[in-house]
Short mmCIF file of C-alpha atoms and ligand atoms in Angstrom, two decimals:
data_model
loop_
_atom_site.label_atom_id
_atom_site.label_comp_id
_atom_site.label_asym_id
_atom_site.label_seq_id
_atom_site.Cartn_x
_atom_site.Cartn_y
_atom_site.Cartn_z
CA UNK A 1 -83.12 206.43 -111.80
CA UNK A 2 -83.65 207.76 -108.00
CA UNK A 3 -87.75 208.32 -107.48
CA UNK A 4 -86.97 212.64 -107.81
CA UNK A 5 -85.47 212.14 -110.91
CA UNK A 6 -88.11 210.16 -112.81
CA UNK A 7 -90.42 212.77 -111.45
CA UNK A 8 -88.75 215.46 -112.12
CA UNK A 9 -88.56 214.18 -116.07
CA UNK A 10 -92.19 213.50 -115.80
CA UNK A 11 -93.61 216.87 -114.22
CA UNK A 12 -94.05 219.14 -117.04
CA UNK A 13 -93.56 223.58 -116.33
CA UNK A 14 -96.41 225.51 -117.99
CA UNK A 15 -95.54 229.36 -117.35
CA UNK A 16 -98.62 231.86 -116.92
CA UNK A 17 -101.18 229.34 -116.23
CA UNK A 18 -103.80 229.54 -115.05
CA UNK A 19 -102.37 233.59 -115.11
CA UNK A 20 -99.41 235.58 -115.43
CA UNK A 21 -96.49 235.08 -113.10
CA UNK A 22 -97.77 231.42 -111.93
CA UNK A 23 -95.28 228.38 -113.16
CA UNK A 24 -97.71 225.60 -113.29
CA UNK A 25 -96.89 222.19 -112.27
CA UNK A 26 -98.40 219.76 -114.15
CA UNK A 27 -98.69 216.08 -113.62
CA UNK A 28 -100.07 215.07 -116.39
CA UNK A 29 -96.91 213.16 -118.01
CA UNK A 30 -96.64 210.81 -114.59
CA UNK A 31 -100.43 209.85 -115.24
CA UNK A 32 -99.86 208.98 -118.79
CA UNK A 33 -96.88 206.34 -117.18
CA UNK A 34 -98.22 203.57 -115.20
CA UNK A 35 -95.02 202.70 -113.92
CA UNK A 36 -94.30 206.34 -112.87
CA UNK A 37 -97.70 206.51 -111.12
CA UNK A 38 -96.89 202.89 -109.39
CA UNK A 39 -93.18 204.13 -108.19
CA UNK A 40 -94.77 207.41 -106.94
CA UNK A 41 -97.43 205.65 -104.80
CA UNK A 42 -95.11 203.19 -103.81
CA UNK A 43 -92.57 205.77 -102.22
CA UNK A 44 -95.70 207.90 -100.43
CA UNK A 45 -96.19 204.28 -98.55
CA UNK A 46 -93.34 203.85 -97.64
CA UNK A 47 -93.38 207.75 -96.07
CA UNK A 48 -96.47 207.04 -94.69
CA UNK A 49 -95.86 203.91 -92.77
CA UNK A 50 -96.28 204.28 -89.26
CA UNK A 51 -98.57 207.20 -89.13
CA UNK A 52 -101.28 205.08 -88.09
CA UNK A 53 -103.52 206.10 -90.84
CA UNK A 54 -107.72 205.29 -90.37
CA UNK A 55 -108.66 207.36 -93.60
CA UNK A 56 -107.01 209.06 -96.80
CA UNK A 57 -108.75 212.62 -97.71
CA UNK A 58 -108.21 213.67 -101.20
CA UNK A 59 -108.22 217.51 -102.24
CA UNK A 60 -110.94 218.43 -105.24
CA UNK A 61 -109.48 217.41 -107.85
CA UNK A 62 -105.98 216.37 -108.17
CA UNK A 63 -105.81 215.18 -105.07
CA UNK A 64 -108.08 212.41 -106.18
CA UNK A 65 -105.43 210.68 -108.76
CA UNK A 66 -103.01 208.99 -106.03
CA UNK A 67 -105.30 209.73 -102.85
CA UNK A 68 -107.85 206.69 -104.19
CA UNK A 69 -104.81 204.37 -105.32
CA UNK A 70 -103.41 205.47 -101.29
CA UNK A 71 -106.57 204.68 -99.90
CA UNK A 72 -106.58 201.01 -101.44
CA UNK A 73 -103.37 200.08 -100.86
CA UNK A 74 -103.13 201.34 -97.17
CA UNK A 75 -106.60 199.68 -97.25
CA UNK A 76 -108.24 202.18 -95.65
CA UNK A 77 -111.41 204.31 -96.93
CA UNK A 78 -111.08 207.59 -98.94
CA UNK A 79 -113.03 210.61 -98.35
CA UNK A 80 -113.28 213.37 -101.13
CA UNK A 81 -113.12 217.03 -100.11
CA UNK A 82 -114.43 219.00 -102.63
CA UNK A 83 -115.72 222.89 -103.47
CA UNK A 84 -118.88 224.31 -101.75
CA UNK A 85 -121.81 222.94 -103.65
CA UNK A 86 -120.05 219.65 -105.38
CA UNK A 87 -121.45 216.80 -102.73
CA UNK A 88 -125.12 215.49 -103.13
CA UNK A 89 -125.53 214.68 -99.14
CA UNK A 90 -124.99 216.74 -95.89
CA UNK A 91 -121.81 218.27 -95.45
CA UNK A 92 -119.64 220.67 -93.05
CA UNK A 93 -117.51 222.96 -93.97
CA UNK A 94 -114.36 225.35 -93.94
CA UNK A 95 -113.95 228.69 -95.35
CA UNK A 96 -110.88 230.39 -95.72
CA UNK A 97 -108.86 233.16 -97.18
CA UNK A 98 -107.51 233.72 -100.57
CA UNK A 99 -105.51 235.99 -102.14
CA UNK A 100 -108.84 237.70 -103.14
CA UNK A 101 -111.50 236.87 -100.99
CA UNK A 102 -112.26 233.15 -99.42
CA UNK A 103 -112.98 230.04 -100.86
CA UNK A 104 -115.05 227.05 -98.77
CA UNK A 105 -114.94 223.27 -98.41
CA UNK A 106 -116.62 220.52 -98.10
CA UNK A 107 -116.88 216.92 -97.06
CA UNK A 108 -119.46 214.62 -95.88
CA UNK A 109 -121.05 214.55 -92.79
CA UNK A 110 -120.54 210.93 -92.25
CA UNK A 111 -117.49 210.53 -94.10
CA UNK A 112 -115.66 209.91 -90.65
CA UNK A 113 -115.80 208.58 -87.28
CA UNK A 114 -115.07 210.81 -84.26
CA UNK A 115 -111.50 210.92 -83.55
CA UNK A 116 -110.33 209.05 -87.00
CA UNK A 117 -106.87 209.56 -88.32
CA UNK A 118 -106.55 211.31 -91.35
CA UNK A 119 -104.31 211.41 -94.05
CA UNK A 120 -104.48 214.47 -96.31
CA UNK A 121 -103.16 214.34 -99.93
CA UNK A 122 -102.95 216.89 -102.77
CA UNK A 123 -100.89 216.46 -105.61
CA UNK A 124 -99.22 219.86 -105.07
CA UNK A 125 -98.64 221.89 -102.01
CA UNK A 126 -98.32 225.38 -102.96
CA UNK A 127 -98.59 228.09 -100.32
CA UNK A 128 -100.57 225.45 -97.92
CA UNK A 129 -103.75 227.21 -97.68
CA UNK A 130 -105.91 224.98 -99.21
CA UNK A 131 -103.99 221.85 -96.89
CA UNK A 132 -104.75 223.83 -94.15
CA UNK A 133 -108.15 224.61 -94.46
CA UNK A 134 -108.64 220.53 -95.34
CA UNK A 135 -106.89 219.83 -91.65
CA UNK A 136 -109.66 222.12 -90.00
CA UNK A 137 -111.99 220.47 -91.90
CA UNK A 138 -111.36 217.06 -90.84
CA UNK A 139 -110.37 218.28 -87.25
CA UNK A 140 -114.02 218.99 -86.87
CA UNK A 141 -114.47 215.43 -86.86
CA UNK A 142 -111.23 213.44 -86.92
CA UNK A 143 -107.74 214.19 -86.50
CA UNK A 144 -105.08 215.00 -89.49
CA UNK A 145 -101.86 212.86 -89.04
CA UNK A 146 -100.38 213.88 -91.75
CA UNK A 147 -100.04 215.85 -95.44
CA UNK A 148 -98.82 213.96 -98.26
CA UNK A 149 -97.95 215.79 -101.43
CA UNK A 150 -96.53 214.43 -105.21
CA UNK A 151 -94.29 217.74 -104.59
CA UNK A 152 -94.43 220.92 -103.02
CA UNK A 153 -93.17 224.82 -103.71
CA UNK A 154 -90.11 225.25 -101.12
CA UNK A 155 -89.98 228.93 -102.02
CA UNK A 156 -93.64 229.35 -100.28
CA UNK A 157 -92.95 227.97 -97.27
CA UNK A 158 -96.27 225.71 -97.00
CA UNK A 159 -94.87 223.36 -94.60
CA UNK A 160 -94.19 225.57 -92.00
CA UNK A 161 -97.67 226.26 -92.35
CA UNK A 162 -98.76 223.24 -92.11
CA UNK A 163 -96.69 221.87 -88.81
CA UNK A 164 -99.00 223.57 -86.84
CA UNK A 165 -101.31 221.01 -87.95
CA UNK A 166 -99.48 217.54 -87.89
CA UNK A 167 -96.51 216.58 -86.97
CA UNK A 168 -96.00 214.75 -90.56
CA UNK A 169 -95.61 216.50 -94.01
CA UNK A 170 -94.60 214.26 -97.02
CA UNK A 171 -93.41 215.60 -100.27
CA UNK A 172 -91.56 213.37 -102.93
CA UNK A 173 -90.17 216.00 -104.96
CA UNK A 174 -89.39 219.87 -103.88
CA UNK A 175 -89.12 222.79 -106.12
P1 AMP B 201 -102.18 226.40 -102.02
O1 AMP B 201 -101.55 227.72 -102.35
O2 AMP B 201 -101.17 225.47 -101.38
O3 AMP B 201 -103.42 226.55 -101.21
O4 AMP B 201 -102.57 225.74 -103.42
C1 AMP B 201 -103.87 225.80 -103.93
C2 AMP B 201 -104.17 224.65 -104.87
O5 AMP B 201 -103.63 224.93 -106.13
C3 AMP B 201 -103.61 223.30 -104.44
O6 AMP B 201 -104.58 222.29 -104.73
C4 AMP B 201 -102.39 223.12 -105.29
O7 AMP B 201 -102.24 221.77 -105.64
C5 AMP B 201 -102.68 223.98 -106.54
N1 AMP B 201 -101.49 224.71 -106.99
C6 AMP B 201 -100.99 225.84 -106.46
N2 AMP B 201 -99.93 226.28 -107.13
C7 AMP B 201 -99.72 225.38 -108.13
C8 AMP B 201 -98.75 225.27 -109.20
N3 AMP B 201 -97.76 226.16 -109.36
N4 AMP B 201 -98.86 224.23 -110.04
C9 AMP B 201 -99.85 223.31 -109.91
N5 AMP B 201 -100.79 223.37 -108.94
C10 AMP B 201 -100.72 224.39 -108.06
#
């Protein structure tokens, strides 16, 4: 079975969640198949090889299920980005807009080194918002190489939002 397919028969559609209109994506089946989750992060390596990556930054929360497994085996440390309010030490920050007012995040202050380069991951890349708002966030201190996503929305057009940001945007699956 080609990596989309056992994917595809492992991502599970919830309509009108978390509200009406909105197909949910939910990843839950792959995490509940270890060899699933293995052949996923196996096949964002092998995207990702070459970027020259320093760091992996994971997006609050899902983000955090394959960016910390992405992390090890590039062997490279992971940052967490998280909501406004979520991390115990100092932290900078990036607001930005939603479809009903803004939304901020965070990371630590010493999370990077000047000039590090950053891989971003979220599980799903929707409109790219959120991804975008991460790349500002670790421009301020570092420098994004790259977006890697389990799968991303086609019909929202995300990664043209994103290659303003870096040159690289990975997606295993596209919907
Ligand atoms: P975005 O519109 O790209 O900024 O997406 C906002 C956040 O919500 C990201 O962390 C996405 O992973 C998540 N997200 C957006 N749409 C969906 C969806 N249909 N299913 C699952 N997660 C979603």
């Amino acid at each position: 079975m080609s990596i989309k397919q056992l994917l595809d028969s492992n991502i599970r559609d919830i309509p009108d969640f978390p509200k009406k209109g909105i197909m949910f994506k939910d990843i839950t089946p792959i995490m509940q198949n270890p060899q699933v989750v293995t052949s996923a992060i196996k096949e964002i390596i092998k995207e990702v090889r070459g970027w020259d990556i320093q760091a992996v930054a994971g997006i609050e929360s899902r983000g955090f299920l394959f960016g910390i497994p992405l992390a090890v085996m590039l062997g490279v440390p992971f940052i967490m980005i998280r909501k406004e309010g979520k991390l115990p030490y100092k932290t900078i920050a990036q607001s930005y807009e939603l479809e009903y007012g803004t939304a901020t995040i965070e990371m630590h202050i010493d999370a990077l080194k000047k000039g590090d380069r950053v891989l971003i991951h979220d599980d799903v890349l929707a409109t790219g918002g959120t991804a975008e708002a991460a790349a500002k966030l670790i421009n301020q201190v570092g420098e994004t190489v790259g977006f890697s996503f389990i799968m991303d929305l086609a019909f929202l057009n995300g990664k043209e939002k994103l290659k303003d940001h870096a040159e690289n945007v990975s997606s295993l699956i596209s919907y």
